[in-house]
XYZ file of C-alpha atoms in Angstrom:
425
model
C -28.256 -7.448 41.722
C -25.812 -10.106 41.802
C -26.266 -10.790 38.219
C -26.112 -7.205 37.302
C -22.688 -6.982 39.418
C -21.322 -10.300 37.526
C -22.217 -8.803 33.939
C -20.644 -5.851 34.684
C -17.421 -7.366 35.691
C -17.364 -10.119 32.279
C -18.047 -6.302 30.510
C -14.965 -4.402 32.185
C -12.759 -7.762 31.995
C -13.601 -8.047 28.485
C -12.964 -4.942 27.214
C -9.967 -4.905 29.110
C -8.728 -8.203 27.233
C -9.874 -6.474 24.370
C -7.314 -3.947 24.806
C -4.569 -6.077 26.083
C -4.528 -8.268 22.976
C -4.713 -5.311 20.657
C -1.841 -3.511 22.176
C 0.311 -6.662 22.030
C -0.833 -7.276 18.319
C 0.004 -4.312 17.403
C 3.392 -4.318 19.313
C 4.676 -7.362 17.553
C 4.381 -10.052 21.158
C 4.265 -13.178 18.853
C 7.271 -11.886 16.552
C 10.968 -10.930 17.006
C 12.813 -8.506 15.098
C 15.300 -9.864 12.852
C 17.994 -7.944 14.373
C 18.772 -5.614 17.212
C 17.100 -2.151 16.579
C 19.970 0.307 14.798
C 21.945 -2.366 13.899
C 21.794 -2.091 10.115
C 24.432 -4.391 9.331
C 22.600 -7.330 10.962
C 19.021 -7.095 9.573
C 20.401 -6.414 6.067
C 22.226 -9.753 6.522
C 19.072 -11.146 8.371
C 16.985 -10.003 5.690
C 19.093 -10.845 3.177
C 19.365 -14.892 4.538
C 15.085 -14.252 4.149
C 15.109 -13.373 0.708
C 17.596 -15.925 -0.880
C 15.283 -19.156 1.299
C 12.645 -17.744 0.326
C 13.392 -16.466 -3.444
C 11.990 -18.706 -6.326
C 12.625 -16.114 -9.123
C 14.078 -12.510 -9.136
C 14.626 -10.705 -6.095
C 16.071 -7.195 -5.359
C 16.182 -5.201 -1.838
C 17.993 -1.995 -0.799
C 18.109 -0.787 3.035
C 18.503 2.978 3.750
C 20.100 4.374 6.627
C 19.319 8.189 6.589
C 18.718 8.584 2.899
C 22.019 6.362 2.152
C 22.068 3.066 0.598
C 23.157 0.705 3.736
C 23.099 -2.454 0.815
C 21.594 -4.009 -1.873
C 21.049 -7.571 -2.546
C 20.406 -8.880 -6.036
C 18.940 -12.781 -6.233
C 18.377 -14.651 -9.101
C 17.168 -18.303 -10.570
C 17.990 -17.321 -14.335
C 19.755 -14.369 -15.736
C 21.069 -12.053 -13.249
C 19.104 -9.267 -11.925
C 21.133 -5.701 -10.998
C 20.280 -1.639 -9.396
C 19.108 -0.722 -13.046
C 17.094 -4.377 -13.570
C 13.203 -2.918 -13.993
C 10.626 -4.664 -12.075
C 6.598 -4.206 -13.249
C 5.920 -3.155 -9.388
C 2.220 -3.772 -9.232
C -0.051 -1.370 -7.268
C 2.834 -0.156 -5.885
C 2.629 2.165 -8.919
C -0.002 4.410 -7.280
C 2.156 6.070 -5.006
C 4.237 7.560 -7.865
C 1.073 8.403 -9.764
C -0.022 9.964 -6.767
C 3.206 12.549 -7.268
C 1.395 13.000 -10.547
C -1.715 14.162 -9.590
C -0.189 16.583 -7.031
C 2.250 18.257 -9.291
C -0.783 19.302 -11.241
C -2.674 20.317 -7.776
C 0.546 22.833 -7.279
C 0.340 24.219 -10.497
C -3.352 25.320 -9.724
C -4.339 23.000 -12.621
C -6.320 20.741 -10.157
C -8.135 20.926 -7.093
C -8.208 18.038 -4.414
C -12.024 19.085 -3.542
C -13.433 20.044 -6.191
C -15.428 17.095 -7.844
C -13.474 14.885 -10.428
C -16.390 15.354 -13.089
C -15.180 18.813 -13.543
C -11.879 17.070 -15.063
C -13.900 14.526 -17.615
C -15.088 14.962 -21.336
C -13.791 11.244 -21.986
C -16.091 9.265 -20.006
C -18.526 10.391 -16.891
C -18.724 8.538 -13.877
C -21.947 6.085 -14.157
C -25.137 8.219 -12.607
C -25.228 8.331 -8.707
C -26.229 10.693 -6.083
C -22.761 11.293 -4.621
C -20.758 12.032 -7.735
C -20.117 15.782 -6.616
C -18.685 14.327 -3.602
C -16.276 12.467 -5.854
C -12.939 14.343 -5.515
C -9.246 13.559 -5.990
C -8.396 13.948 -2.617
C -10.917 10.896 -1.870
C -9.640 9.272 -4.702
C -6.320 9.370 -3.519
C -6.930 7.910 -0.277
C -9.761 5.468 -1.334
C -12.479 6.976 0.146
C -14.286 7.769 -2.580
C -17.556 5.367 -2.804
C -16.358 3.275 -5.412
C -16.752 -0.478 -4.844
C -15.134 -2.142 -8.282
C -12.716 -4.055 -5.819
C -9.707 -3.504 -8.404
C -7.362 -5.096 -8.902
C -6.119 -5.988 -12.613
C -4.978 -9.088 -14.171
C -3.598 -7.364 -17.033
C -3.807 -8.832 -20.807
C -1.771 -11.812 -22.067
C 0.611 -11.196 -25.273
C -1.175 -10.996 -28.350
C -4.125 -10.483 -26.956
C -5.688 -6.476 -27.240
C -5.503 -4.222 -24.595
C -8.714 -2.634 -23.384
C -9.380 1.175 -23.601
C -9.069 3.547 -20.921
C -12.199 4.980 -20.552
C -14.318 0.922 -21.596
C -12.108 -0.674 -18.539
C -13.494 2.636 -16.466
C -16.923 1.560 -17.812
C -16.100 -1.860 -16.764
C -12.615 -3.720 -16.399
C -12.562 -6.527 -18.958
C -9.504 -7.855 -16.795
C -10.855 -7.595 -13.447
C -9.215 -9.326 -10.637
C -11.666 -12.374 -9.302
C -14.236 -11.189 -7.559
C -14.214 -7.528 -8.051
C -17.020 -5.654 -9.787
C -15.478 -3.959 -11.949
C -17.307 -0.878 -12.933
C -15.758 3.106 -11.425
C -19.000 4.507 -9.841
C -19.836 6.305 -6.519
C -21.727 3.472 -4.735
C -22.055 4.882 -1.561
C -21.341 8.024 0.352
C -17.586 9.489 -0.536
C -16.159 9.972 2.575
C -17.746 7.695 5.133
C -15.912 4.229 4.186
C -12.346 3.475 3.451
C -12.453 0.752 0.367
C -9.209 -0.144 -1.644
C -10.449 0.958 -5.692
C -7.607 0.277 -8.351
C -10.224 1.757 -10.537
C -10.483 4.944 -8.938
C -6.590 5.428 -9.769
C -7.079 4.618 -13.392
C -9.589 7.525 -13.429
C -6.485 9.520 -11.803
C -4.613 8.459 -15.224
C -7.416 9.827 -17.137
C -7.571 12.947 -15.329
C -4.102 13.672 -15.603
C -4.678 13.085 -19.488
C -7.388 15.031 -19.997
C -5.886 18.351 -17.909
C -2.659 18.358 -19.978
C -3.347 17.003 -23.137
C -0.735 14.822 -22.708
C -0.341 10.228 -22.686
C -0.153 9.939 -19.377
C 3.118 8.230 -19.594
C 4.792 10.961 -21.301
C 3.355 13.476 -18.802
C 4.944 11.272 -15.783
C 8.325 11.044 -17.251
C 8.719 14.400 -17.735
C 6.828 15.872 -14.897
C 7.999 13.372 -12.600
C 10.317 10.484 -13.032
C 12.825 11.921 -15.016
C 12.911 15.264 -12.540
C 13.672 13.036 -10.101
C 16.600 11.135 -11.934
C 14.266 7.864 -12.413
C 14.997 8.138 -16.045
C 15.113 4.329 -16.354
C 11.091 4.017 -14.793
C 8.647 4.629 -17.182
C 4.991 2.685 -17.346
C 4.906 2.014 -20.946
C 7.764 -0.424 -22.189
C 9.076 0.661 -25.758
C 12.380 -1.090 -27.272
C 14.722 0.892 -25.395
C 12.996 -0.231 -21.469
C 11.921 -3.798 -22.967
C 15.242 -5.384 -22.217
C 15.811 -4.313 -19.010
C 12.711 -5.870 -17.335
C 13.107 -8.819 -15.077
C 11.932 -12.033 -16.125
C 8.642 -12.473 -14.656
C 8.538 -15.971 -13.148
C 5.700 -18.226 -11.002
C 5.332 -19.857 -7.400
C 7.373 -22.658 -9.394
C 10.410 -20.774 -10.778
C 8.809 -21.007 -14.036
C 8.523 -18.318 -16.165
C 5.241 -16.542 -16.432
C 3.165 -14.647 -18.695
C 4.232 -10.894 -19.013
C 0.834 -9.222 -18.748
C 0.731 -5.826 -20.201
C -2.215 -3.046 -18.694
C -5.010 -0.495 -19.508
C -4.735 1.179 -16.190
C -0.799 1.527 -16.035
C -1.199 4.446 -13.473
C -2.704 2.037 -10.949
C -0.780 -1.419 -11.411
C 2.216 -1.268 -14.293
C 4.999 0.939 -13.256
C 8.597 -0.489 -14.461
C 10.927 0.775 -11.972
C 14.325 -0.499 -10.446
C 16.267 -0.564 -7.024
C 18.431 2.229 -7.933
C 15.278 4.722 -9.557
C 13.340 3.413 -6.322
C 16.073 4.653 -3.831
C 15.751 7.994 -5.842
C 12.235 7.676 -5.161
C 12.337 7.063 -1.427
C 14.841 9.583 -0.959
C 13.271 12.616 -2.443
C 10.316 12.236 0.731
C 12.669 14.004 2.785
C 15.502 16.666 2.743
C 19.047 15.539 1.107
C 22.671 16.454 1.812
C 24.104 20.278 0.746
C 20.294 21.610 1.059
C 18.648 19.681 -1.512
C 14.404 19.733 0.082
C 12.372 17.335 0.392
C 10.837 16.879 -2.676
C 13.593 17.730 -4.861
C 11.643 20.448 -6.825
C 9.317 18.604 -8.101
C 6.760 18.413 -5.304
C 7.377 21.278 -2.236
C 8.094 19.747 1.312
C 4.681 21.075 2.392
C 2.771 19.016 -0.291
C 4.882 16.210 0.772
C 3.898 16.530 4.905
C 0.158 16.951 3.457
C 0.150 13.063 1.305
C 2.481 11.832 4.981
C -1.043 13.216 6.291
C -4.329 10.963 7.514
C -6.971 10.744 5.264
C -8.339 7.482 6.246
C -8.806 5.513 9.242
C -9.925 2.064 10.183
C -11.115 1.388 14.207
C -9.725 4.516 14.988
C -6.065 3.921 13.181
C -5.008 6.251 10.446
C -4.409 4.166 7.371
C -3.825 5.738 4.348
C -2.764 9.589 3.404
C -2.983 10.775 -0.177
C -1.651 8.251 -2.760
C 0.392 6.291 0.176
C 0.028 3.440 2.887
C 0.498 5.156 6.786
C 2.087 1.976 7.699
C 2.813 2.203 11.494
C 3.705 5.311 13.377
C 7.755 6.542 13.591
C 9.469 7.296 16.431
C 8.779 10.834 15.454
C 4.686 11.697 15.703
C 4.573 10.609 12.081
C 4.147 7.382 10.058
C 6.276 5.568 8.197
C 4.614 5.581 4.469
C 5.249 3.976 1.171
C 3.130 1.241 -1.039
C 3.188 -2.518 -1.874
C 1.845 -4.056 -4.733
C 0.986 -7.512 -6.159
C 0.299 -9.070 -9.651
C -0.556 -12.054 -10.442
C 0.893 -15.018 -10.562
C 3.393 -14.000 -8.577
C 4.548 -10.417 -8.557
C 5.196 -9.003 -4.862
C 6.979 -5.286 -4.193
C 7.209 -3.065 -0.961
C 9.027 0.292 -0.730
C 8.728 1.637 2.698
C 10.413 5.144 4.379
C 10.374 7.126 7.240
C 10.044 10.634 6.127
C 11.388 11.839 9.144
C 14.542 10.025 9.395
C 15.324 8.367 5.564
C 15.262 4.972 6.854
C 13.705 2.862 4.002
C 13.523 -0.613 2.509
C 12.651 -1.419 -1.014
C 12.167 -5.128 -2.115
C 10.875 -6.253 -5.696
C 10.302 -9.949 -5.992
C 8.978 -11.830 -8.685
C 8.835 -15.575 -7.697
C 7.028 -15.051 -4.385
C 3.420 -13.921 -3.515
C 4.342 -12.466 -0.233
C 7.888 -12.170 0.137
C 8.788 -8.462 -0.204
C 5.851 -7.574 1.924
C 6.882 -9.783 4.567
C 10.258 -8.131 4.272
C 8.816 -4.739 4.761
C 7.251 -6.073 7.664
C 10.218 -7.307 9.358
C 11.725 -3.799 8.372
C 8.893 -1.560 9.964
C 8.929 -4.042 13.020
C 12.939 -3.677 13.169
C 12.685 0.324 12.732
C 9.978 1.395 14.606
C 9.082 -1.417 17.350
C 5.857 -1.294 15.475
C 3.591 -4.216 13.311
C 2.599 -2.455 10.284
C -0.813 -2.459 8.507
C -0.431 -5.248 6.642
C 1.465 -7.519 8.766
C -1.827 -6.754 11.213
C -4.130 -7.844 8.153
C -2.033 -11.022 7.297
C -1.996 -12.098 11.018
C -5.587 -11.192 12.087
C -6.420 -14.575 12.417
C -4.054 -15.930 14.957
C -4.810 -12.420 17.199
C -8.695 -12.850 16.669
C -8.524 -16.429 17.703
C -6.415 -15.649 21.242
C -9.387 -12.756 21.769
C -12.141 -15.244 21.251
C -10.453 -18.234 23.433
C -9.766 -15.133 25.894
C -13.524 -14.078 25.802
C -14.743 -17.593 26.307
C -12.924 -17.696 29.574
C -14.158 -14.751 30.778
C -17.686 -15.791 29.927
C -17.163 -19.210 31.630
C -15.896 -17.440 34.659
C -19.163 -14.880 34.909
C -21.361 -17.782 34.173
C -19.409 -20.206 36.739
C -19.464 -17.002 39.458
C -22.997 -16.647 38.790
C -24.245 -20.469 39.768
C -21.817 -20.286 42.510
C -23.570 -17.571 43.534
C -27.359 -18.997 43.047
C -26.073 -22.101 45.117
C -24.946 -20.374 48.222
C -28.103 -18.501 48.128
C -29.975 -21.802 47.522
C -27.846 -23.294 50.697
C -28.545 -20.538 52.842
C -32.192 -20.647 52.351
């Protein structure tokens, strides 16, 4: 009985612990926001300070305050970078590829549940049990079975660029470690797994439905609707100029890789198309919705929407990161991405409000997501998803120390226990 009684206790005591050190993970108890919450002045200058110890290369951030530009920063080792500079943002490309996709599910001309084969004549998904279970909407939020673990590393100059539907077949410039290969592996809807593949599928869907590059489609159905007429994810000798110089963990300056699966890793966008970007997520001055015409405000709450979860946190919504919850019952959402060697971006809003950060580094492996860190801690008292990911270690290791003690406690009750009983025999 007694040992029942101690066991019992260690259970409670841990799971209470549990909790504890979740809740102050989550809450940010080992960090301090860069500046007093709603005091944009001070974390732009905080933030700013960040970025120019930490810059080794080309570095560009704009705050928002309520769909206004607060300030931009521009940071440079070599020729100066400016608002119209364009940055190759990495994965951070799937969130406007996303925008795509769902300007074709408003026209009727796709349907998030139907299954994606009904979209292919190019190339079919590799046999597998669950392929009718394949659908955008699971796509979108990477929930769709696929295991190829992409992540590209893109193709050096001179060297020939892989076709669509062979790098769907198998990605001659995976990432290290990934697979690969686009196929259901298991069960759509029952796992949340990051698939770069699954959004160069996206880019072959949306060329297959309108008959259409799927660059040209995007400029016209998308970035250039939304005045981002200097984005575009194919370079030609008018873009070329503009980009950044790419440059290494050194300051040297590194290979420009180009990309078969542009939709999913090589958007060229800038500060000032970006804060375009960011601010058509929510309603603009003299009426203008949320949206701006090209997507409808209710299409807009649905991607702001969970779709995925992970221990019982939503995640991911369609095409976007959920990256902490507002002050508002929402999230705040947005995307990152990183390229190798050294290729970081984050552009982060609150739909509800207009608050945003955008940071596009090149130079630094981790810098603009560390910024968009200290913005989502700053704005919503919150750690955000990947902040939690970066930083599971240290929290993991104060649970285990935590859990040891509370074993050692039960297990030094319990022989207290056996030698009274001894004694008073």
């Amino acid at each position: 009985m007694q040992l029942i009684k101690i066991l019992a206790g260690a259970v409670a005591a841990l799971i209470l612990w549990t909790g504890l050190v979740g809740a102050l993970a989550l809450g940010g108890w080992w960090r301090t926001p860069l500046a007093p919450r709603g005091d944009a002045a001070a974390f732009f200058a905080a933030a700013s300070a960040r970025i120019n110890a930490g810059n080794r290369g080309n570095a560009a951030f704009v705050l928002l305050e309520k769909g206004e530009v607060a300030g931009a920063h521009y940071r440079s080792i070599g020729a100066p970078v400016s608002g119209d500079s364009l940055f190759q943002v990495a994965s951070l490309s799937k969130w406007v590829t996303a925008w795509g996709v769902m300007t074709l599910v408003e026209q009727g001309r796709l349907d998030l549940d139907a299954p994606v084969s009904t979209y292919l004549t190019r190339w079919r998904l590799p046999e597998s049990p669950y392929n009718d279970q394949v659908t955008l909407r699971r796509i979108l939020s990477h929930t769709a079975g696929f295991d190829d673990g992409l992540g590209y590393g893109g193709f050096a100059p001179g060297e020939a660029v892989q076709p669509l539907e062979e790098s769907l077949t198998r990605a001659a410039d995976a990432s290290p470690g990934a697979g690969g290969a686009v196929r259901a592996a298991f069960e759509p809807g029952t796992t949340w797994r990051y698939s770069g593949g699954g959004y160069a599928l996206l880019q072959l869907i949306i060329e297959e439905v309108t008959g259409e590059p799927f660059n040209a489609y995007m400029r016209r159905a998308v970035l250039t609707p939304l005045g981002m007429s200097g984005s575009t994810f194919v370079l030609d000798e008018q873009t070329a100029p503009k980009v950044a110089t790419i440059y290494d963990e050194d300051g040297a300056e590194a290979i420009h890789y180009s990309f078969t699966a542009v939709a999913a890793a090589s958007l060229y966008t800038s500060t000032e198309d970006l804060t375009r970007f960011l601010q058509a997520q929510t309603a603009g001055a003299e009426g203008a919705p949320a949206g701006r015409g090209v997507l409808r405000p209710e299409t807009l709450a649905a991607m702001h929407a969970v779709e995925a979860s992970q221990f019982g946190f939503g995640i991911w919504g369609l095409g976007e990161v959920l990256y902490a919850p507002n002050r508002s019952g929402g999230f705040i959402v947005g995307h990152d991405g990183s390229n190798a060697p050294a290729i970081n971006t984050a552009a982060r809003v609150d739909p509800d409000t207009g608050d945003g950060v955008i940071v596009l580094v090149t130079g630094a492996p981790r810098l603009a997501t560390t910024i968009g860190g200290d913005w989502v801690l700053w704005q919503a008292g919150e750690v955000d998803l990947f902040t939690v990911q970066s930083e599971a270690r240290r929290w993991l290791m104060t649970l285990a120390v935590g859990a040891l003690a509370i074993m050692a406690v039960a297990a030094l009750a319990f022989l207290f226990g056996r030698g009274r009983k001894a004694r008073g025999a």
